[in-house]
Amino acid sequence: FTLDEYLKPSFAWSLIFDVSHSMQVKGEYGRALAIALAEAAKELMLDPTSWTFFAFSDRLYILKDSTESYSQRVRARIGGLKFEGLTYIPDAVQIAGKMLAKRFEEQRVLIVISDGWPYGYPNMPIALKESVDNLIRKGVIVLGIGVETDRMGNFFKFHTSVYKQKDLINKFGAVYADASVKALET
């Protein structure tokens, strides 16, 4: 006898949130978007070990690693973030992406929430493109969510701009679905 089961794809997500000085103007709105995505991840990713959450500027902050659940402590870390420092998007993408690329889930997704202004060292836009392209070659889906900006389209094939928090779910859902379909085609 054999047990027939429906095969379900496994997922891993990593969220990275820009807390650099350039995001200070959009700070609370950006923080609200980050929390909304974290809440969505908590609901969609039934296994708390299947997603992580980082913040970055010229430092990388671990808000939720794969060994912990999304708790009040994680929410407090998000609430306590200060918007300061330079914008090392390529470095954050590379570090979070390396961790994600090592996972064995069928679909791995890196979600970047930023204003799309990399700043801090020479040739940063080129470094960001290389970091994103490297992850795509490793089978990681990379999504950019622009906080009141369309600049994420300069760096991410799959991107959206969010100007109102209520639009986040629809816009994120659409870009996520499109990226997932494209990933299945390859």
XYZ file of N, CA and C in Angstrom:
558
model
N 0.843 -1.185 0.000
C 0.000 0.000 0.000
C 0.883 1.241 0.000
N 0.416 2.253 -0.682
C 1.118 3.535 -0.659
C 0.126 4.618 -0.279
N 0.619 5.608 0.329
C -0.206 6.736 0.742
C -0.067 7.827 -0.307
N -1.170 8.169 -0.935
C -1.150 9.251 -1.905
C -1.269 10.575 -1.166
N -0.388 11.493 -1.502
C -0.427 12.815 -0.896
C -0.327 13.860 -1.990
N -0.958 14.967 -1.757
C -0.761 16.085 -2.657
C 0.589 16.714 -2.307
N 1.368 16.926 -3.313
C 2.654 17.564 -3.074
C 2.441 19.067 -2.952
N 2.934 19.614 -1.892
C 2.810 21.047 -1.675
C 4.195 21.666 -1.793
N 4.309 22.753 -2.549
C 5.623 23.393 -2.635
C 5.984 24.019 -1.286
N 7.248 24.031 -0.995
C 7.698 24.659 0.246
C 8.259 26.040 -0.094
N 8.109 26.966 0.841
C 8.490 28.346 0.618
C 9.424 28.826 1.727
N 10.315 29.738 1.371
C 11.129 30.451 2.347
C 11.172 31.911 1.918
N 10.952 32.795 2.865
C 10.987 34.232 2.597
C 12.043 34.881 3.474
N 12.602 35.957 2.945
C 13.444 36.825 3.738
C 13.047 38.257 3.401
N 12.652 39.014 4.415
C 12.279 40.415 4.246
C 13.450 41.270 4.690
N 13.771 42.299 3.895
C 14.781 43.258 4.354
C 14.211 44.670 4.192
N 14.365 45.456 5.237
C 13.737 46.764 5.363
C 14.805 47.843 5.515
N 14.736 48.856 4.666
C 15.679 49.967 4.643
C 15.388 50.923 5.803
N 16.338 51.073 6.711
C 16.206 52.027 7.816
C 17.323 53.071 7.770
N 17.778 53.377 6.548
C 18.826 54.378 6.380
C 18.252 55.781 6.584
N 19.137 56.757 6.607
C 18.730 58.143 6.830
C 17.760 58.628 5.749
N 17.931 58.165 4.504
C 17.048 58.614 3.417
C 15.606 58.161 3.613
N 15.388 57.144 4.418
C 14.035 56.655 4.686
C 13.375 57.402 5.849
N 14.111 58.284 6.502
C 13.576 58.956 7.683
C 12.296 59.736 7.378
N 12.223 60.363 6.213
C 11.042 61.130 5.832
C 9.820 60.225 5.739
N 10.029 59.003 5.266
C 8.938 58.044 5.099
C 8.891 57.065 6.260
N 9.660 57.325 7.286
C 9.897 56.397 8.378
C 8.705 55.636 8.906
N 7.731 56.334 9.460
C 6.607 55.636 10.077
C 5.755 54.913 9.042
N 5.622 55.517 7.859
C 4.875 54.846 6.798
C 5.625 53.591 6.348
N 6.933 53.702 6.168
C 7.749 52.540 5.802
C 7.695 51.463 6.864
N 7.732 51.873 8.115
C 7.645 50.923 9.229
C 6.286 50.201 9.209
N 5.229 50.931 8.910
C 3.902 50.320 8.831
C 3.851 49.286 7.711
N 4.479 49.572 6.567
C 4.531 48.607 5.469
C 5.317 47.362 5.879
N 6.444 47.573 6.551
C 7.267 46.445 6.993
C 6.494 45.560 7.968
N 5.779 46.177 8.895
C 4.989 45.404 9.851
C 3.869 44.650 9.129
N 3.230 45.304 8.159
C 2.158 44.639 7.409
C 2.703 43.408 6.676
N 3.886 43.524 6.067
C 4.479 42.368 5.387
C 4.869 41.282 6.378
N 5.383 41.675 7.527
C 5.730 40.679 8.546
C 4.482 39.952 9.032
N 3.393 40.685 9.217
C 2.136 40.056 9.629
C 1.644 39.092 8.552
N 1.790 39.489 7.289
C 1.398 38.600 6.184
C 2.264 37.347 6.176
N 3.564 37.524 6.376
C 4.469 36.363 6.412
C 4.075 35.424 7.545
N 3.737 36.001 8.700
C 3.331 35.179 9.847
C 2.103 34.339 9.507
N 1.152 34.929 8.792
C -0.073 34.218 8.440
C 0.144 33.211 7.312
N 0.949 33.577 6.329
C 1.131 32.720 5.156
C 2.155 31.614 5.378
N 3.182 31.904 6.122
C 4.255 30.947 6.347
C 3.963 30.232 7.658
N 3.297 29.125 7.570
C 2.856 28.419 8.771
C 4.010 27.946 9.636
N 5.150 27.706 9.023
C 6.339 27.301 9.760
C 7.169 28.552 10.052
N 7.275 28.985 11.311
C 8.015 30.215 11.617
C 9.496 30.137 11.256
N 10.019 28.941 11.050
C 11.436 28.824 10.674
C 11.647 29.076 9.180
N 10.573 29.270 8.436
C 10.704 29.426 6.990
C 10.826 30.888 6.544
N 10.904 31.825 7.508
C 11.112 33.214 7.094
C 11.945 33.984 8.103
N 12.622 34.999 7.567
C 13.479 35.871 8.365
C 13.141 37.319 8.038
N 13.577 38.226 8.918
C 13.310 39.645 8.728
C 14.535 40.422 9.196
N 15.075 41.236 8.305
C 16.255 42.042 8.595
C 15.949 43.511 8.309
N 16.699 44.398 8.933
C 16.682 45.817 8.603
C 18.127 46.191 8.269
N 18.281 47.215 7.439
C 19.642 47.605 7.060
C 19.747 49.108 6.872
N 20.924 49.578 7.061
C 21.384 50.912 6.675
C 22.828 50.646 6.275
N 23.795 51.209 7.011
C 25.174 50.760 6.829
C 25.501 49.685 7.874
N 24.453 49.213 8.531
C 24.500 48.087 9.462
C 23.383 47.119 9.080
N 23.507 45.883 9.503
C 22.449 44.905 9.283
C 21.883 44.522 10.645
N 20.576 44.617 10.792
C 19.898 44.281 12.032
C 19.070 43.020 11.813
N 19.198 42.064 12.699
C 18.368 40.862 12.630
C 17.138 41.128 13.483
N 16.000 41.259 12.825
C 14.753 41.510 13.535
C 14.063 40.204 13.914
N 14.121 39.222 12.994
C 13.581 37.895 13.256
C 14.419 36.901 12.483
N 15.044 35.988 13.193
C 15.780 34.941 12.469
C 14.923 33.688 12.396
N 15.419 32.705 11.708
C 14.599 31.520 11.447
C 14.396 30.638 12.674
N 15.063 30.943 13.772
C 14.913 30.108 14.967
C 13.842 30.622 15.923
N 13.217 31.762 15.598
C 12.225 32.325 16.514
C 10.907 32.598 15.812
N 9.871 32.718 16.588
C 8.563 33.032 16.026
C 8.401 34.551 15.964
N 7.397 34.984 15.235
C 7.085 36.411 15.146
C 6.314 36.775 16.410
N 6.973 37.438 17.320
C 6.439 37.676 18.655
C 6.415 39.168 18.989
N 5.987 39.477 20.200
C 6.015 40.859 20.686
C 7.443 41.389 20.705
N 8.388 40.515 21.004
C 9.794 40.930 21.030
C 10.248 41.383 19.638
N 9.845 40.649 18.592
C 10.194 41.024 17.218
C 9.526 42.346 16.859
N 8.250 42.486 17.215
C 7.541 43.742 16.948
C 8.229 44.913 17.658
N 8.702 44.693 18.858
C 9.406 45.741 19.604
C 10.711 46.121 18.910
N 11.398 45.128 18.343
C 12.632 45.427 17.590
C 12.315 46.335 16.407
N 11.223 46.040 15.711
C 10.834 46.861 14.566
C 10.496 48.274 15.045
N 9.725 48.371 16.113
C 9.325 49.674 16.653
C 10.494 50.495 17.165
N 11.559 49.841 17.591
C 12.709 50.546 18.143
C 13.754 50.964 17.126
N 13.527 50.659 15.865
C 14.515 51.011 14.843
C 14.608 52.514 14.658
N 15.829 52.998 14.479
C 16.060 54.410 14.181
C 16.479 54.505 12.714
N 16.030 55.545 12.043
C 16.372 55.744 10.641
C 17.623 56.611 10.574
N 18.761 55.948 10.352
C 20.038 56.657 10.310
C 21.052 55.830 9.531
N 22.088 56.495 9.100
C 23.159 55.803 8.398
C 22.995 55.828 6.884
N 23.953 55.214 6.217
C 23.975 55.147 4.756
C 23.098 53.995 4.276
N 22.951 53.885 2.963
C 22.016 52.905 2.393
C 22.773 51.817 1.642
N 23.205 50.788 2.333
C 23.970 49.703 1.721
C 23.027 48.601 1.224
N 22.190 48.929 0.253
C 21.244 47.933 -0.273
C 21.970 46.711 -0.840
N 23.031 46.902 -1.663
C 23.666 45.708 -2.238
C 24.190 44.741 -1.181
N 24.746 45.278 -0.120
C 25.307 44.439 0.936
C 24.204 43.674 1.668
N 23.094 44.364 1.965
C 21.972 43.713 2.648
C 21.375 42.614 1.771
N 21.205 42.913 0.478
C 20.676 41.913 -0.457
C 21.614 40.712 -0.518
N 22.896 40.988 -0.580
C 23.874 39.900 -0.683
C 23.875 39.014 0.569
N 23.886 39.612 1.748
C 23.946 38.829 2.989
C 22.658 38.037 3.207
N 21.510 38.715 3.124
C 20.235 38.013 3.316
C 20.029 36.981 2.217
N 20.445 37.319 1.014
C 20.307 36.395 -0.110
C 21.154 35.154 0.034
N 22.356 35.301 0.568
C 23.227 34.131 0.790
C 22.568 33.147 1.746
N 21.994 33.670 2.809
C 21.313 32.804 3.771
C 20.123 32.113 3.119
N 19.392 32.851 2.327
C 18.205 32.312 1.668
C 18.580 31.286 0.595
N 19.643 31.552 -0.146
C 20.063 30.647 -1.223
C 20.496 29.282 -0.690
N 20.903 29.218 0.561
C 21.336 27.947 1.162
C 20.163 27.075 1.604
N 18.969 27.638 1.626
C 17.801 26.884 2.079
C 17.368 25.896 1.011
N 16.620 24.875 1.420
C 16.236 23.803 0.509
C 14.795 23.895 0.018
N 14.073 24.938 0.418
C 12.690 25.078 -0.033
C 12.644 25.217 -1.553
N 11.517 24.817 -2.124
C 11.361 24.885 -3.570
C 11.323 26.320 -4.081
N 10.718 27.209 -3.315
C 10.643 28.597 -3.741
C 11.182 29.492 -2.630
N 12.212 30.257 -2.984
C 12.859 31.161 -2.028
C 12.685 32.584 -2.533
N 12.218 33.466 -1.648
C 11.869 34.825 -2.051
C 12.538 35.832 -1.119
N 13.222 36.805 -1.724
C 13.811 37.918 -0.985
C 12.993 39.161 -1.317
N 12.472 39.831 -0.283
C 11.615 41.003 -0.452
C 12.326 42.208 0.152
N 12.603 43.205 -0.679
C 13.320 44.409 -0.250
C 12.345 45.570 -0.194
N 12.253 46.225 0.972
C 11.385 47.388 1.174
C 12.304 48.595 1.342
N 12.234 49.535 0.382
C 13.181 50.648 0.394
C 12.651 51.821 -0.412
N 13.356 52.953 -0.315
C 13.057 54.093 -1.171
C 13.876 54.036 -2.459
N 14.736 53.030 -2.590
C 15.463 52.821 -3.834
C 16.627 53.761 -4.088
N 17.203 54.318 -3.038
C 18.347 55.209 -3.184
C 19.587 54.596 -2.538
N 20.293 53.691 -3.234
C 21.523 53.140 -2.651
C 22.564 54.254 -2.520
N 23.208 54.314 -1.365
C 24.179 55.380 -1.136
C 25.194 54.928 -0.091
N 26.471 55.189 -0.375
C 27.471 54.884 0.630
C 28.862 54.610 0.095
N 28.976 54.109 -1.133
C 30.287 53.890 -1.726
C 30.154 53.944 -3.247
N 31.273 54.080 -3.967
C 31.209 54.221 -5.428
C 30.587 52.993 -6.109
N 29.925 53.232 -7.222
C 29.343 52.194 -8.077
C 28.320 51.311 -7.368
N 27.626 51.864 -6.410
C 26.650 51.086 -5.654
C 25.497 50.563 -6.518
N 24.961 51.350 -7.468
C 23.900 50.789 -8.320
C 24.364 49.552 -9.100
N 25.598 49.557 -9.549
C 26.146 48.400 -10.265
C 26.273 47.209 -9.313
N 26.743 47.471 -8.102
C 26.870 46.399 -7.097
C 25.505 45.806 -6.763
N 24.482 46.649 -6.686
C 23.133 46.160 -6.394
C 22.630 45.269 -7.523
N 22.819 45.704 -8.763
C 22.391 44.888 -9.911
C 23.107 43.548 -9.906
N 24.394 43.541 -9.620
C 25.159 42.286 -9.575
C 24.655 41.373 -8.457
N 24.352 41.943 -7.283
C 23.848 41.143 -6.166
C 22.507 40.504 -6.512
N 21.622 41.287 -7.116
C 20.302 40.775 -7.495
C 20.450 39.696 -8.567
N 21.248 39.959 -9.595
C 21.443 38.983 -10.681
C 22.042 37.681 -10.164
N 22.964 37.770 -9.226
C 23.584 36.575 -8.646
C 22.546 35.713 -7.935
N 21.647 36.347 -7.189
C 20.596 35.593 -6.496
C 19.623 34.955 -7.483
N 19.286 35.684 -8.521
C 18.377 35.130 -9.534
C 18.990 33.888 -10.173
N 20.290 33.937 -10.460
C 20.977 32.754 -11.014
C 20.917 31.573 -10.056
N 20.839 31.839 -8.757
C 20.749 30.776 -7.753
C 19.313 30.330 -7.506
N 18.379 30.866 -8.270
C 16.989 30.450 -8.148
C 16.180 31.198 -7.108
N 16.703 32.304 -6.593
C 15.983 33.105 -5.605
C 15.149 34.154 -6.348
N 13.900 34.293 -5.963
C 13.038 35.345 -6.509
C 13.307 36.602 -5.690
N 13.620 37.704 -6.363
C 13.941 38.952 -5.671
C 12.894 39.997 -6.050
N 12.197 40.512 -5.029
C 11.138 41.502 -5.226
C 11.519 42.817 -4.561
N 11.231 43.929 -5.228
C 11.468 45.245 -4.655
C 10.157 45.963 -4.412
N 9.964 46.472 -3.207
C 8.778 47.267 -2.880
C 9.249 48.686 -2.593
N 8.851 49.608 -3.455
C 9.239 50.999 -3.301
C 8.289 51.732 -2.381
N 8.830 52.372 -1.369
C 8.033 53.147 -0.421
C 7.872 54.546 -1.007
N 6.692 54.794 -1.571
C 6.359 56.071 -2.213
C 7.376 56.460 -3.279
N 7.831 55.486 -4.049
C 8.786 55.737 -5.127
C 8.695 54.640 -6.168
N 9.055 54.977 -7.384
C 9.118 53.970 -8.436
C 10.568 53.594 -8.763
N 11.504 54.035 -7.959
C 12.931 53.780 -8.197
C 13.321 52.305 -8.087
N 12.515 51.498 -7.422
C 12.875 50.081 -7.291
C 12.903 49.391 -8.649
N 12.165 49.933 -9.613
C 12.176 49.398 -10.966
C 13.524 49.535 -11.643
N 14.388 50.411 -11.143
C 15.743 50.560 -11.695
C 16.630 49.364 -11.363
N 16.277 48.617 -10.325
C 17.159 47.568 -9.828
C 16.529 46.178 -9.780
N 15.211 46.123 -9.729
C 14.521 44.851 -9.543
C 13.578 44.585 -10.708
N 13.682 43.405 -11.299
C 12.785 43.031 -12.389
C 11.351 42.969 -11.877
N 11.172 42.383 -10.711
C 9.853 42.290 -10.098
C 9.773 43.336 -8.991
N 8.936 44.314 -9.204
C 8.868 45.425 -8.253
C 7.479 46.040 -8.271
N 7.195 46.790 -7.239
C 5.970 47.581 -7.179
C 6.248 48.816 -6.332
N 5.402 49.807 -6.498
C 5.479 51.024 -5.695
C 4.211 51.108 -4.861
N 4.368 51.462 -3.599
C 3.224 51.548 -2.702
C 3.152 52.963 -2.147
N 2.010 53.599 -2.399
C 1.792 54.964 -1.926
C 0.766 55.023 -0.809
N -0.040 53.971 -0.684
C -1.021 53.872 0.395
C -0.912 52.481 0.993
N -0.994 52.405 2.302
C -0.827 51.115 2.970
C -1.883 50.103 2.523
N -3.091 50.565 2.257
C -4.139 49.630 1.859
C -3.860 49.001 0.492
N -3.019 49.627 -0.325
C -2.666 49.066 -1.627
C -1.575 48.000 -1.534
N -0.925 47.904 -0.388
C 0.210 47.000 -0.247
C -0.150 45.558 -0.587
N -1.201 45.052 -0.007
C -1.545 43.638 -0.193
C -1.840 43.329 -1.656
N -2.659 44.164 -2.306
C -2.979 43.909 -3.710
C -1.744 44.016 -4.595
N -0.960 45.066 -4.407
C 0.216 45.259 -5.259
C 1.270 44.202 -4.978
N 1.496 43.907 -3.708
C 2.466 42.877 -3.363
C 1.994 41.524 -3.891
N 0.716 41.228 -3.697
C 0.162 39.961 -4.179
C 0.336 39.800 -5.678
N 0.095 40.870 -6.427
C 0.219 40.808 -7.887
C 1.663 40.572 -8.316
N 2.606 41.307 -7.730
C 4.008 41.140 -8.134
C 4.548 39.789 -7.663
N 4.109 39.327 -6.502
C 4.534 38.017 -6.003
C 4.012 36.900 -6.903
N 2.742 37.001 -7.295
C 2.159 35.983 -8.181
C 2.868 35.969 -9.532
N 3.142 37.143 -10.090
C 3.832 37.230 -11.370
C 5.233 36.616 -11.275
N 5.955 36.952 -10.216
C 7.311 36.401 -10.030
C 7.275 34.900 -9.838
N 6.302 34.385 -9.100
C 6.187 32.956 -8.870
C 5.914 32.207 -10.169
N 5.042 32.750 -10.988
C 4.738 32.126 -12.276
C 5.980 32.091 -13.151
N 6.703 33.208 -13.211
C 7.922 33.278 -14.028
C 8.962 32.289 -13.521
N 9.051 32.122 -12.202
C 10.026 31.195 -11.623
C 9.684 29.750 -12.008
N 8.396 29.436 -12.057
C 7.974 28.082 -12.417
C 8.255 27.781 -13.880
N 8.284 28.823 -14.721
C 8.533 28.635 -16.149
C 9.979 28.290 -16.444
N 10.892 28.654 -15.549
C 12.318 28.416 -15.823
C 12.770 27.072 -15.333
